[in-house]
Coordinates of C-alpha atoms and ligand atoms in Angstrom, one line a residue:
M1 CA -52.1 -16.6 16.4
N2 CA -49.3 -18.0 15.3
I3 CA -46.1 -15.6 15.6
A4 CA -44.4 -17.7 12.4
A5 CA -47.0 -16.4 10.3
H6 CA -46.0 -12.8 11.1
P7 CA -45.5 -10.4 8.2
A8 CA -42.1 -9.8 9.5
F9 CA -41.0 -13.3 8.9
R10 CA -42.1 -13.7 5.3
G11 CA -39.6 -16.2 3.7
T12 CA -37.5 -18.0 6.1
S13 CA -36.6 -17.1 9.3
G14 CA -34.2 -19.9 10.6
L15 CA -36.2 -19.7 14.0
D16 CA -38.5 -22.7 15.1
L17 CA -41.1 -19.7 15.3
E18 CA -43.9 -22.7 15.7
S19 CA -42.3 -23.9 18.6
C20 CA -42.4 -20.5 20.4
S21 CA -46.3 -20.8 21.2
K22 CA -46.3 -24.2 21.1
G23 CA -45.9 -24.7 25.0
L24 CA -43.6 -25.2 27.6
F25 CA -40.1 -26.5 27.1
I26 CA -39.5 -29.5 29.2
G27 CA -36.6 -32.2 29.2
G28 CA -36.1 -30.8 25.6
Q29 CA -40.2 -31.6 24.5
W30 CA -42.9 -28.8 24.2
R31 CA -45.9 -29.6 25.8
E32 CA -49.1 -27.5 26.8
A33 CA -49.5 -26.6 30.3
H34 CA -51.5 -29.2 32.6
A35 CA -54.0 -26.5 33.3
K36 CA -54.2 -25.7 29.3
R37 CA -54.3 -22.1 30.1
R38 CA -52.6 -19.4 27.9
I39 CA -51.0 -15.9 28.2
P40 CA -51.2 -13.6 25.3
V41 CA -48.1 -11.7 24.0
V42 CA -49.2 -8.2 23.0
D43 CA -46.7 -6.4 20.8
P44 CA -46.1 -3.0 22.1
S45 CA -46.1 -0.7 19.0
T46 CA -49.4 -1.8 18.0
E47 CA -51.3 -3.5 21.0
T48 CA -52.1 -6.4 18.8
V49 CA -51.5 -10.1 20.3
L50 CA -48.8 -11.7 18.6
A51 CA -49.2 -15.1 20.2
H52 CA -50.5 -16.9 23.0
V53 CA -48.2 -19.0 25.2
A54 CA -48.4 -21.7 27.9
D55 CA -49.3 -20.7 31.6
A56 CA -47.3 -22.9 34.0
S57 CA -48.5 -23.9 37.1
L58 CA -46.8 -25.6 40.2
S59 CA -47.2 -28.8 38.5
D60 CA -45.5 -28.0 35.5
A61 CA -42.9 -26.4 37.6
T62 CA -42.3 -29.1 39.4
E63 CA -41.8 -31.0 36.2
A64 CA -39.2 -28.5 34.9
V65 CA -37.2 -29.0 38.1
D66 CA -37.4 -32.8 37.5
A67 CA -36.0 -32.5 33.7
A68 CA -33.7 -30.3 35.0
A69 CA -32.1 -32.4 38.0
T70 CA -32.5 -35.7 35.9
A71 CA -30.0 -34.2 33.4
A72 CA -28.1 -32.6 36.2
P73 CA -25.5 -35.5 36.7
G74 CA -24.8 -36.2 32.8
W75 CA -24.4 -32.7 32.2
A76 CA -21.8 -31.9 35.3
S77 CA -19.9 -34.9 34.1
T78 CA -19.5 -33.7 30.2
A79 CA -16.2 -32.7 29.6
P80 CA -15.4 -29.1 29.9
R81 CA -14.3 -29.2 26.1
R82 CA -17.4 -30.6 25.2
R83 CA -19.7 -28.0 26.8
S84 CA -17.5 -25.7 25.7
E85 CA -18.1 -26.9 21.9
I86 CA -22.0 -26.7 22.7
L87 CA -22.1 -23.1 23.9
R88 CA -19.6 -21.9 20.9
R89 CA -22.1 -23.7 18.6
C90 CA -25.0 -21.7 20.5
F91 CA -23.1 -18.7 19.5
E92 CA -22.5 -19.1 16.1
L93 CA -26.3 -20.3 15.3
M94 CA -27.2 -16.9 17.2
T95 CA -25.0 -15.0 15.1
E96 CA -26.3 -16.6 12.0
R97 CA -29.9 -15.6 12.7
A98 CA -29.7 -12.5 14.0
D99 CA -31.9 -11.1 12.2
S100 CA -34.8 -12.9 12.8
L101 CA -33.7 -12.8 16.4
A102 CA -33.7 -9.0 16.4
K103 CA -37.1 -9.0 14.6
L104 CA -38.9 -11.2 17.3
I105 CA -37.4 -9.6 20.2
S106 CA -38.2 -5.9 18.3
L107 CA -42.2 -7.2 18.1
E108 CA -42.5 -8.6 21.7
N109 CA -40.7 -6.1 23.6
G110 CA -41.1 -2.8 21.2
K111 CA -37.8 -1.9 21.0
A112 CA -36.3 -0.2 17.7
L113 CA -34.9 -2.6 15.3
R114 CA -31.2 -1.2 15.5
D115 CA -31.3 -1.8 19.2
A116 CA -32.5 -5.4 19.0
R117 CA -29.7 -6.1 16.9
G118 CA -27.3 -4.8 19.3
E119 CA -28.8 -7.0 21.9
V120 CA -28.6 -10.4 19.5
A121 CA -24.8 -9.2 19.2
Y122 CA -24.2 -8.6 22.9
A123 CA -26.7 -12.1 24.2
A124 CA -24.3 -14.0 21.6
E125 CA -21.4 -13.2 22.6
F126 CA -22.1 -14.5 26.6
F127 CA -22.5 -17.9 24.8
R128 CA -18.7 -17.1 23.1
W129 CA -17.1 -15.9 26.1
N130 CA -18.6 -18.6 27.8
A131 CA -17.3 -20.8 25.6
E132 CA -13.7 -20.3 26.4
E133 CA -14.5 -20.2 30.2
A134 CA -15.6 -23.6 30.3
V135 CA -12.4 -25.1 29.8
R136 CA -10.6 -22.6 32.2
I137 CA -12.2 -22.9 35.5
V138 CA -8.9 -23.6 37.1
G139 CA -8.9 -24.5 40.9
D140 CA -5.6 -24.2 43.2
I141 CA -3.7 -26.4 45.2
S142 CA -1.6 -25.4 48.6
I143 CA 0.2 -26.0 51.7
A144 CA -1.6 -25.3 54.5
P145 CA 0.7 -22.6 56.9
A146 CA 1.4 -25.2 59.6
G147 CA 3.0 -27.7 56.8
A148 CA 0.8 -30.9 57.9
N149 CA -1.3 -31.0 54.6
R150 CA -1.9 -29.4 51.5
I151 CA -5.5 -27.8 50.7
I152 CA -7.1 -28.4 47.1
V153 CA -9.5 -26.1 45.9
E154 CA -11.9 -27.2 42.9
Y155 CA -14.9 -25.4 41.6
Q156 CA -17.7 -27.6 41.3
P157 CA -21.3 -26.8 39.6
I158 CA -23.4 -25.7 42.0
G159 CA -26.4 -27.6 40.3
V160 CA -29.7 -26.9 39.3
C161 CA -30.6 -23.6 39.1
V162 CA -33.7 -21.2 38.6
L163 CA -33.5 -18.1 36.3
I164 CA -35.5 -15.5 36.2
T165 CA -35.3 -12.5 33.3
P166 CA -37.3 -9.5 32.7
W167 CA -38.7 -8.2 29.9
N168 CA -36.1 -5.3 28.7
F169 CA -33.5 -7.4 27.4
P170 CA -35.3 -10.6 26.6
A171 CA -32.3 -12.6 25.1
A172 CA -29.3 -11.3 26.8
M173 CA -30.5 -11.0 30.4
A174 CA -31.3 -15.2 29.5
T175 CA -28.0 -16.0 27.7
R176 CA -26.2 -13.8 30.4
K177 CA -27.2 -16.7 33.0
I178 CA -27.6 -19.6 30.7
A179 CA -24.2 -19.6 29.3
P180 CA -22.3 -19.4 32.3
A181 CA -24.7 -22.0 34.1
L182 CA -24.1 -24.4 31.3
A183 CA -20.3 -23.5 31.1
A184 CA -19.9 -24.6 35.0
G185 CA -22.1 -27.9 34.5
C186 CA -25.4 -26.7 36.0
T187 CA -28.7 -27.2 34.3
V188 CA -31.6 -24.7 34.8
V189 CA -35.5 -23.6 34.5
L190 CA -35.4 -20.2 33.1
K191 CA -38.9 -18.5 33.7
P192 CA -39.0 -15.2 31.6
A193 CA -40.7 -12.2 31.7
T194 CA -44.6 -13.1 30.7
E195 CA -44.5 -9.8 28.1
T196 CA -41.8 -11.2 26.5
P197 CA -41.4 -15.0 26.1
L198 CA -41.2 -15.6 22.6
T199 CA -37.6 -15.0 22.2
A200 CA -36.8 -17.0 25.3
Y201 CA -38.7 -20.3 23.6
A202 CA -37.1 -19.3 19.8
L203 CA -33.8 -19.8 21.7
A204 CA -34.8 -22.6 23.6
A205 CA -35.3 -24.5 20.4
L206 CA -31.6 -23.1 19.2
Y207 CA -29.9 -24.6 22.3
K208 CA -31.2 -27.8 21.2
E209 CA -30.3 -27.7 17.6
A210 CA -26.9 -26.7 19.0
G211 CA -26.7 -30.0 20.9
V212 CA -27.6 -28.8 24.4
P213 CA -29.0 -32.3 25.9
D214 CA -32.5 -32.7 27.1
G215 CA -33.2 -31.3 30.0
V216 CA -30.4 -29.1 30.7
V217 CA -32.4 -26.0 29.5
N218 CA -36.0 -26.0 30.4
V219 CA -38.1 -22.9 29.8
I220 CA -41.6 -22.2 31.0
T221 CA -44.0 -19.0 31.4
T222 CA -46.6 -18.4 33.9
S223 CA -48.7 -15.6 34.8
T224 CA -48.2 -16.6 38.5
P225 CA -44.8 -16.1 38.9
G226 CA -45.1 -15.7 42.4
Q227 CA -46.6 -19.0 43.4
V228 CA -44.6 -20.8 40.7
T229 CA -41.1 -19.3 41.6
A230 CA -41.7 -19.9 45.5
A231 CA -42.6 -23.8 44.7
M232 CA -39.2 -24.0 42.6
L233 CA -37.2 -22.3 45.6
A234 CA -38.6 -24.5 48.1
D235 CA -37.6 -27.8 46.3
P236 CA -34.6 -29.3 47.7
R237 CA -33.1 -30.1 44.5
V238 CA -32.8 -26.9 43.7
R239 CA -29.5 -24.5 44.6
K240 CA -29.0 -21.5 43.3
L241 CA -31.3 -18.8 42.2
S242 CA -30.4 -16.1 39.6
F243 CA -32.4 -13.1 39.4
T244 CA -32.9 -10.4 36.9
G245 CA -35.2 -7.6 37.8
S246 CA -36.9 -4.9 40.0
T247 CA -35.4 -4.5 43.3
T248 CA -38.9 -4.8 44.7
V249 CA -39.3 -8.4 43.7
G250 CA -35.6 -9.0 44.5
R251 CA -36.1 -8.5 47.9
T252 CA -39.2 -10.8 47.8
L253 CA -37.1 -13.4 46.2
L254 CA -33.9 -13.1 48.6
A255 CA -37.1 -13.6 51.5
E256 CA -38.3 -17.2 49.9
A257 CA -34.8 -18.2 49.3
S258 CA -33.5 -17.6 52.8
K259 CA -35.8 -20.5 53.9
T260 CA -33.8 -23.2 52.0
V261 CA -30.7 -20.8 52.3
L262 CA -30.1 -20.8 48.4
S263 CA -27.5 -19.3 46.8
C264 CA -28.8 -15.7 45.1
S265 CA -27.3 -14.0 42.5
M266 CA -29.4 -10.8 41.9
E267 CA -29.4 -8.1 39.3
L268 CA -31.8 -5.3 40.4
G269 CA -33.0 -1.9 39.5
G270 CA -30.8 1.0 39.3
N271 CA -30.6 4.7 39.0
A272 CA -27.7 5.8 37.7
P273 CA -26.0 9.7 37.7
L274 CA -24.5 10.7 34.9
I275 CA -22.1 13.7 35.7
V276 CA -20.3 16.5 33.2
F277 CA -17.8 18.7 34.8
D278 CA -17.3 21.7 32.6
D279 CA -14.0 20.2 31.2
A280 CA -15.7 17.6 29.9
D281 CA -15.8 17.4 25.7
L282 CA -19.3 18.4 24.7
D283 CA -19.4 16.2 21.8
T284 CA -18.3 13.2 23.8
A285 CA -20.7 14.1 26.8
I286 CA -23.7 14.5 24.4
E287 CA -22.7 11.1 22.1
G288 CA -22.5 9.3 25.7
A289 CA -25.7 10.6 27.2
M290 CA -27.5 9.9 24.3
V291 CA -26.5 6.0 24.4
A292 CA -27.1 5.9 28.3
K293 CA -30.4 7.3 28.1
M294 CA -31.7 6.3 25.2
R295 CA -30.6 2.9 24.3
N296 CA -33.6 0.8 24.5
A297 CA -35.5 4.0 24.9
G298 CA -34.3 4.2 28.5
E299 CA -36.0 0.8 29.8
A300 CA -32.0 -0.5 30.9
C301 CA -31.6 -0.5 34.2
T302 CA -28.0 0.8 33.4
A303 CA -30.0 3.8 32.1
A304 CA -28.7 7.1 32.9
N305 CA -31.7 8.1 35.4
R306 CA -30.5 11.7 37.0
F307 CA -28.2 14.2 34.6
Y308 CA -25.9 16.8 37.2
V309 CA -24.1 18.9 34.7
Q310 CA -21.7 21.7 36.2
S311 CA -22.8 25.1 35.6
G312 CA -20.2 25.9 33.2
I313 CA -21.3 23.7 30.3
Y314 CA -24.9 23.6 31.8
D315 CA -26.8 26.0 29.1
R316 CA -24.6 24.4 26.2
F317 CA -25.3 20.5 27.1
V318 CA -29.4 21.3 27.9
A319 CA -29.1 22.9 24.3
A320 CA -27.2 20.4 22.4
L321 CA -28.8 17.1 24.4
T322 CA -32.5 18.4 23.4
K323 CA -31.6 18.9 20.0
R324 CA -30.5 15.5 19.5
M325 CA -33.7 14.1 21.9
E326 CA -36.2 16.1 19.4
A327 CA -34.6 14.7 16.5
L328 CA -35.1 10.9 17.5
T329 CA -37.6 9.2 15.3
V330 CA -39.8 8.1 17.3
G331 CA -42.3 4.8 16.0
V332 CA -42.9 1.2 15.5
G333 CA -40.4 -0.6 17.0
I334 CA -39.7 -3.1 13.6
S335 CA -39.5 -0.3 11.5
P336 CA -35.9 0.4 10.4
E337 CA -35.8 4.3 10.8
T338 CA -37.3 3.9 14.5
E339 CA -34.8 5.0 17.1
C340 CA -37.0 5.3 19.8
G341 CA -39.8 2.5 20.3
P342 CA -42.8 2.5 22.5
M343 CA -42.7 1.2 26.3
I344 CA -43.4 -2.1 27.4
T345 CA -47.0 -1.9 28.9
A346 CA -49.6 1.1 29.1
R347 CA -48.7 0.7 33.0
A348 CA -45.1 1.7 32.1
V349 CA -46.3 4.4 30.1
A350 CA -48.7 5.7 33.0
K351 CA -45.7 5.3 35.5
I352 CA -43.5 7.4 33.6
D353 CA -46.6 10.4 33.1
E354 CA -46.5 10.2 36.3
L355 CA -42.9 10.8 37.3
V356 CA -42.8 13.5 34.6
K357 CA -46.0 15.7 36.5
D358 CA -44.6 14.9 40.2
A359 CA -41.2 17.1 38.8
V360 CA -43.1 19.3 36.8
G361 CA -45.3 20.1 40.0
R362 CA -42.2 20.3 42.3
G363 CA -40.8 23.1 39.8
A364 CA -39.4 21.2 36.7
K365 CA -39.9 22.6 33.7
V366 CA -40.1 20.8 30.4
V367 CA -37.5 21.8 27.5
C368 CA -38.8 19.0 25.3
G369 CA -41.6 16.5 24.7
G370 CA -43.7 15.6 28.6
N371 CA -47.0 14.7 27.1
K372 CA -48.2 11.3 26.5
P373 CA -49.4 10.9 22.7
A374 CA -53.2 9.4 21.8
G375 CA -53.6 6.2 19.5
A376 CA -52.5 3.1 19.2
G377 CA -49.0 1.7 21.1
F378 CA -47.2 2.8 24.4
F379 CA -45.4 5.4 23.2
Y380 CA -43.8 8.4 25.3
P381 CA -41.7 11.1 23.5
P382 CA -38.2 11.6 24.1
T383 CA -38.3 14.6 27.0
V384 CA -35.7 16.9 28.8
L385 CA -36.5 18.5 32.0
V386 CA -34.4 20.9 33.8
D387 CA -34.1 22.5 36.9
V388 CA -35.7 19.3 38.5
P389 CA -35.1 19.0 42.3
G390 CA -33.9 16.7 44.4
D391 CA -37.4 16.0 46.2
A392 CA -39.0 14.8 42.9
D393 CA -39.9 11.2 42.7
M394 CA -37.5 10.4 39.5
A395 CA -34.7 11.6 41.5
H396 CA -34.9 8.1 44.0
E397 CA -37.1 5.9 41.6
E398 CA -36.2 4.3 37.9
I399 CA -38.1 5.9 35.4
F400 CA -37.3 3.2 32.9
G401 CA -38.4 5.5 29.9
P402 CA -37.0 8.2 27.6
V403 CA -36.9 10.8 30.3
A404 CA -33.6 13.1 30.7
P405 CA -34.1 15.0 34.1
I406 CA -31.3 17.5 34.1
T407 CA -29.8 20.1 37.4
K408 CA -27.0 22.0 37.7
F409 CA -24.3 21.4 40.0
E410 CA -21.5 23.7 41.3
T411 CA -18.5 21.5 42.9
E412 CA -16.9 17.8 42.9
E413 CA -18.1 17.1 46.2
E414 CA -21.5 18.0 46.0
V415 CA -22.1 16.3 42.8
I416 CA -20.5 13.2 44.9
A417 CA -23.0 13.6 47.8
R418 CA -26.2 13.9 45.2
A419 CA -24.9 11.0 43.0
N420 CA -24.4 8.7 46.0
H421 CA -27.8 10.1 47.6
T422 CA -29.8 6.5 46.7
E423 CA -30.8 3.1 47.7
Y424 CA -29.2 1.9 44.3
G425 CA -25.6 1.4 42.9
L426 CA -25.3 -0.1 39.3
A427 CA -24.1 2.3 37.0
A428 CA -22.7 5.8 36.7
Y429 CA -21.3 7.9 34.0
I430 CA -18.7 10.6 34.3
F431 CA -17.7 13.2 31.8
T432 CA -14.5 15.1 32.3
S433 CA -11.3 15.6 30.0
D434 CA -9.1 15.1 33.5
I435 CA -8.9 11.4 33.5
G436 CA -7.3 11.5 37.0
R437 CA -10.2 13.6 37.9
G438 CA -12.8 10.8 36.4
L439 CA -10.9 7.8 37.8
K440 CA -10.8 9.9 41.7
V441 CA -14.6 10.5 41.5
S442 CA -15.6 7.1 40.1
R443 CA -13.8 5.8 42.9
Q444 CA -16.1 8.0 45.2
I445 CA -19.2 7.0 43.4
E446 CA -21.2 4.0 45.2
A447 CA -21.7 2.1 42.0
G448 CA -20.6 -1.4 40.5
M449 CA -20.3 0.0 37.3
V450 CA -18.3 3.5 36.0
A451 CA -18.6 4.3 32.7
L452 CA -15.7 7.3 32.2
N453 CA -16.5 9.7 29.2
R454 CA -18.6 6.7 27.4
G455 CA -22.2 5.8 27.4
L456 CA -22.3 2.1 26.9
V457 CA -20.6 -0.1 30.3
S458 CA -22.0 -3.3 29.4
D459 CA -19.4 -6.2 28.0
P460 CA -19.7 -10.1 28.3
A461 CA -16.2 -9.7 29.6
A462 CA -16.7 -7.5 32.4
P463 CA -18.2 -8.2 35.6
F464 CA -21.5 -6.4 35.6
G465 CA -23.5 -6.0 38.6
G466 CA -24.3 -3.8 41.2
V467 CA -23.7 -2.3 45.2
K468 CA -26.4 -1.2 47.6
Q469 CA -29.8 -2.4 46.7
S470 CA -28.7 -3.2 42.9
G471 CA -27.9 -6.5 43.7
L472 CA -25.5 -9.3 44.7
G473 CA -23.4 -10.8 42.5
R474 CA -21.6 -10.3 39.0
E475 CA -22.6 -11.6 35.7
G476 CA -20.0 -11.8 32.8
G477 CA -16.4 -11.8 32.9
S478 CA -14.7 -14.8 34.8
H479 CA -16.8 -13.6 37.9
G480 CA -19.8 -14.9 36.1
V481 CA -19.3 -18.3 35.9
L482 CA -18.2 -18.6 39.7
E483 CA -21.7 -17.8 40.9
F484 CA -22.6 -20.9 39.5
T485 CA -20.0 -22.7 41.3
E486 CA -19.4 -24.1 44.6
P487 CA -15.6 -24.4 45.6
R488 CA -14.9 -27.7 47.1
Y489 CA -12.2 -28.0 49.9
V490 CA -10.1 -31.0 50.2
A491 CA -7.4 -31.4 52.9
V492 CA -4.8 -33.9 52.3
T493 CA -1.7 -35.3 54.1
L494 CA 0.8 -36.1 51.3
Ligands
LIG501 P1 -40.2 -7.3 37.7 O1 -39.2 -7.4 38.9 O2 -41.5 -7.1 37.6 O3 -40.1 -9.2 37.1 C1 -38.6 -9.3 36.7 C2 -38.9 -10.6 36.5 O4 -39.6 -11.4 37.5 C3 -40.4 -11.3 35.4 O5 -39.6 -12.6 35.5 C4 -41.5 -11.6 36.2 O6 -42.3 -12.4 35.8 C5 -41.0 -12.4 37.6 N1 -41.7 -12.2 38.7 C6 -42.1 -10.5 38.9 N2 -42.7 -10.9 40.5 C7 -42.3 -12.1 40.8 C8 -42.7 -13.0 42.2 N3 -43.5 -12.1 42.8 N4 -42.0 -13.8 42.4 C9 -41.0 -14.2 41.2 N5 -41.0 -13.5 40.3 C10 -41.5 -12.5 40.0 O7 -38.8 -6.3 36.5 P2 -39.0 -6.2 35.0 O8 -40.5 -5.3 35.1 O9 -39.4 -7.0 34.4 O10 -37.8 -5.4 34.7 C11 -37.2 -4.0 34.9 C12 -36.7 -3.9 35.9 O11 -35.3 -5.1 36.0 C13 -35.9 -2.7 36.7 O12 -36.0 -2.5 38.1 C14 -34.9 -3.0 36.1 O13 -33.9 -2.2 36.5 C15 -34.6 -4.4 36.3 N6 -33.1 -4.7 35.5 C16 -32.2 -5.2 36.2 C17 -31.2 -5.4 35.3 C18 -29.8 -5.6 36.1 O14 -28.7 -6.5 35.3 N7 -29.3 -5.6 37.1 C19 -31.1 -5.7 34.2 C20 -31.7 -5.4 33.3 C21 -33.0 -5.0 34.3

């Protein structure tokens, strides 16, 4: 199966789709995995196989690290201006080919084409932003307090980085790491999610075209991520792990990384509360809630997972949200009318179904949706639940699907306590017309990011990341590039 032959790409795609399923991308070359094994990539909308990609084993991973280590000194010593220009070219090529990239994302991930277009724009921005950062990694100089010497601090590239990304944003989760790593002067081995490798490979070809030297970005896919990653993390040439994925896998990787005391940036799971106070503007709250819940059909780490609505606005909010959820067009991701595509796998649908059944079993009521449909594709309908009790599994676990569980609250103190009653702390949403109250409550919510009267929090210019078990470190903003550097301090008597 060759993705280039897919009807969605009739005419020119502008992407090197032939290469996507040619093999691993190591040292600027495409090649088969040593074991000659392949992994099928399934379209979640139709359950058909889109392509097969190479399945790397340990020897392939070692070669990818070899390539990254060989390219590291040259890239680290490339002038920041040159690195910046190459990154800018990556932004331009991604923007020129946005339409084809969006189709590819939509096909392998299932997300609605409109969401995929949004993702491409967001993903490309990391290159534009980090092209600007590449020439502004500024150190400092100061006089030691005792006056005896100067303290010179420079930020140096940390070295070879292993990047591991999830399937829910196949382009953006990769560029959010690759762009700052390259801006800082690091070389990388990217291991994208097995479910969505085609976008990562198509982008690898695009980076090469943009002038990224061979070996600076390497991409390998594998059906044995545990073994392959452990081998790379144990390699003394690797200096950094940047991971985006579940908290469960994140914990395993932190344990692996501890063996070599590796620098780690971890973007992990979320359980975002969405709080609507009585004084909120209803239209703003509904608009924000739809974005916070339904972008990517709920398959986002920042997705609103628990809705807390104050009693005075509760009935109106539930009615208005239900109307919007029921009106969504569910369908094949690639279809332009689709607003809610399928979930990534049958397993993901089964998990959502279990969470809904568990909540209903504990007293929640289904207002709309709530039933797994029959037929091809991993679909789950937009669902609204009310009176979801605090002991329901979905109050503690990521739903990662189009389900909005709503409960009522009375006081500010009560809702803050309930919002913080989780091991996660990634994003939170607050709706109120009183900005003073919004800012006060946002400071009391244990989350790395708070959206006030809006449903979207991600921005390449802002530090993205979580507190508690949602992660370590930040991506984006000026923080993102520093994650790929190490300060070197020189004491000098002048
Ligand atoms: P996942 O943790 O199952 O997988 C993430 C990546 O880790 C994939 O590439 C996978 O192949 C790899 N992996 C799995 N097991 C591994 C192992 N033992 N060793 C090494 N690598 C391994 O997560 P997912 O299902 O792909 O993505 C969904 C999760 O990602 C959700 O929990 C979501 O909240 C989280 N996420 C977080 C952010 C963020 O920025 N905080 C962004 C997107 C997704």
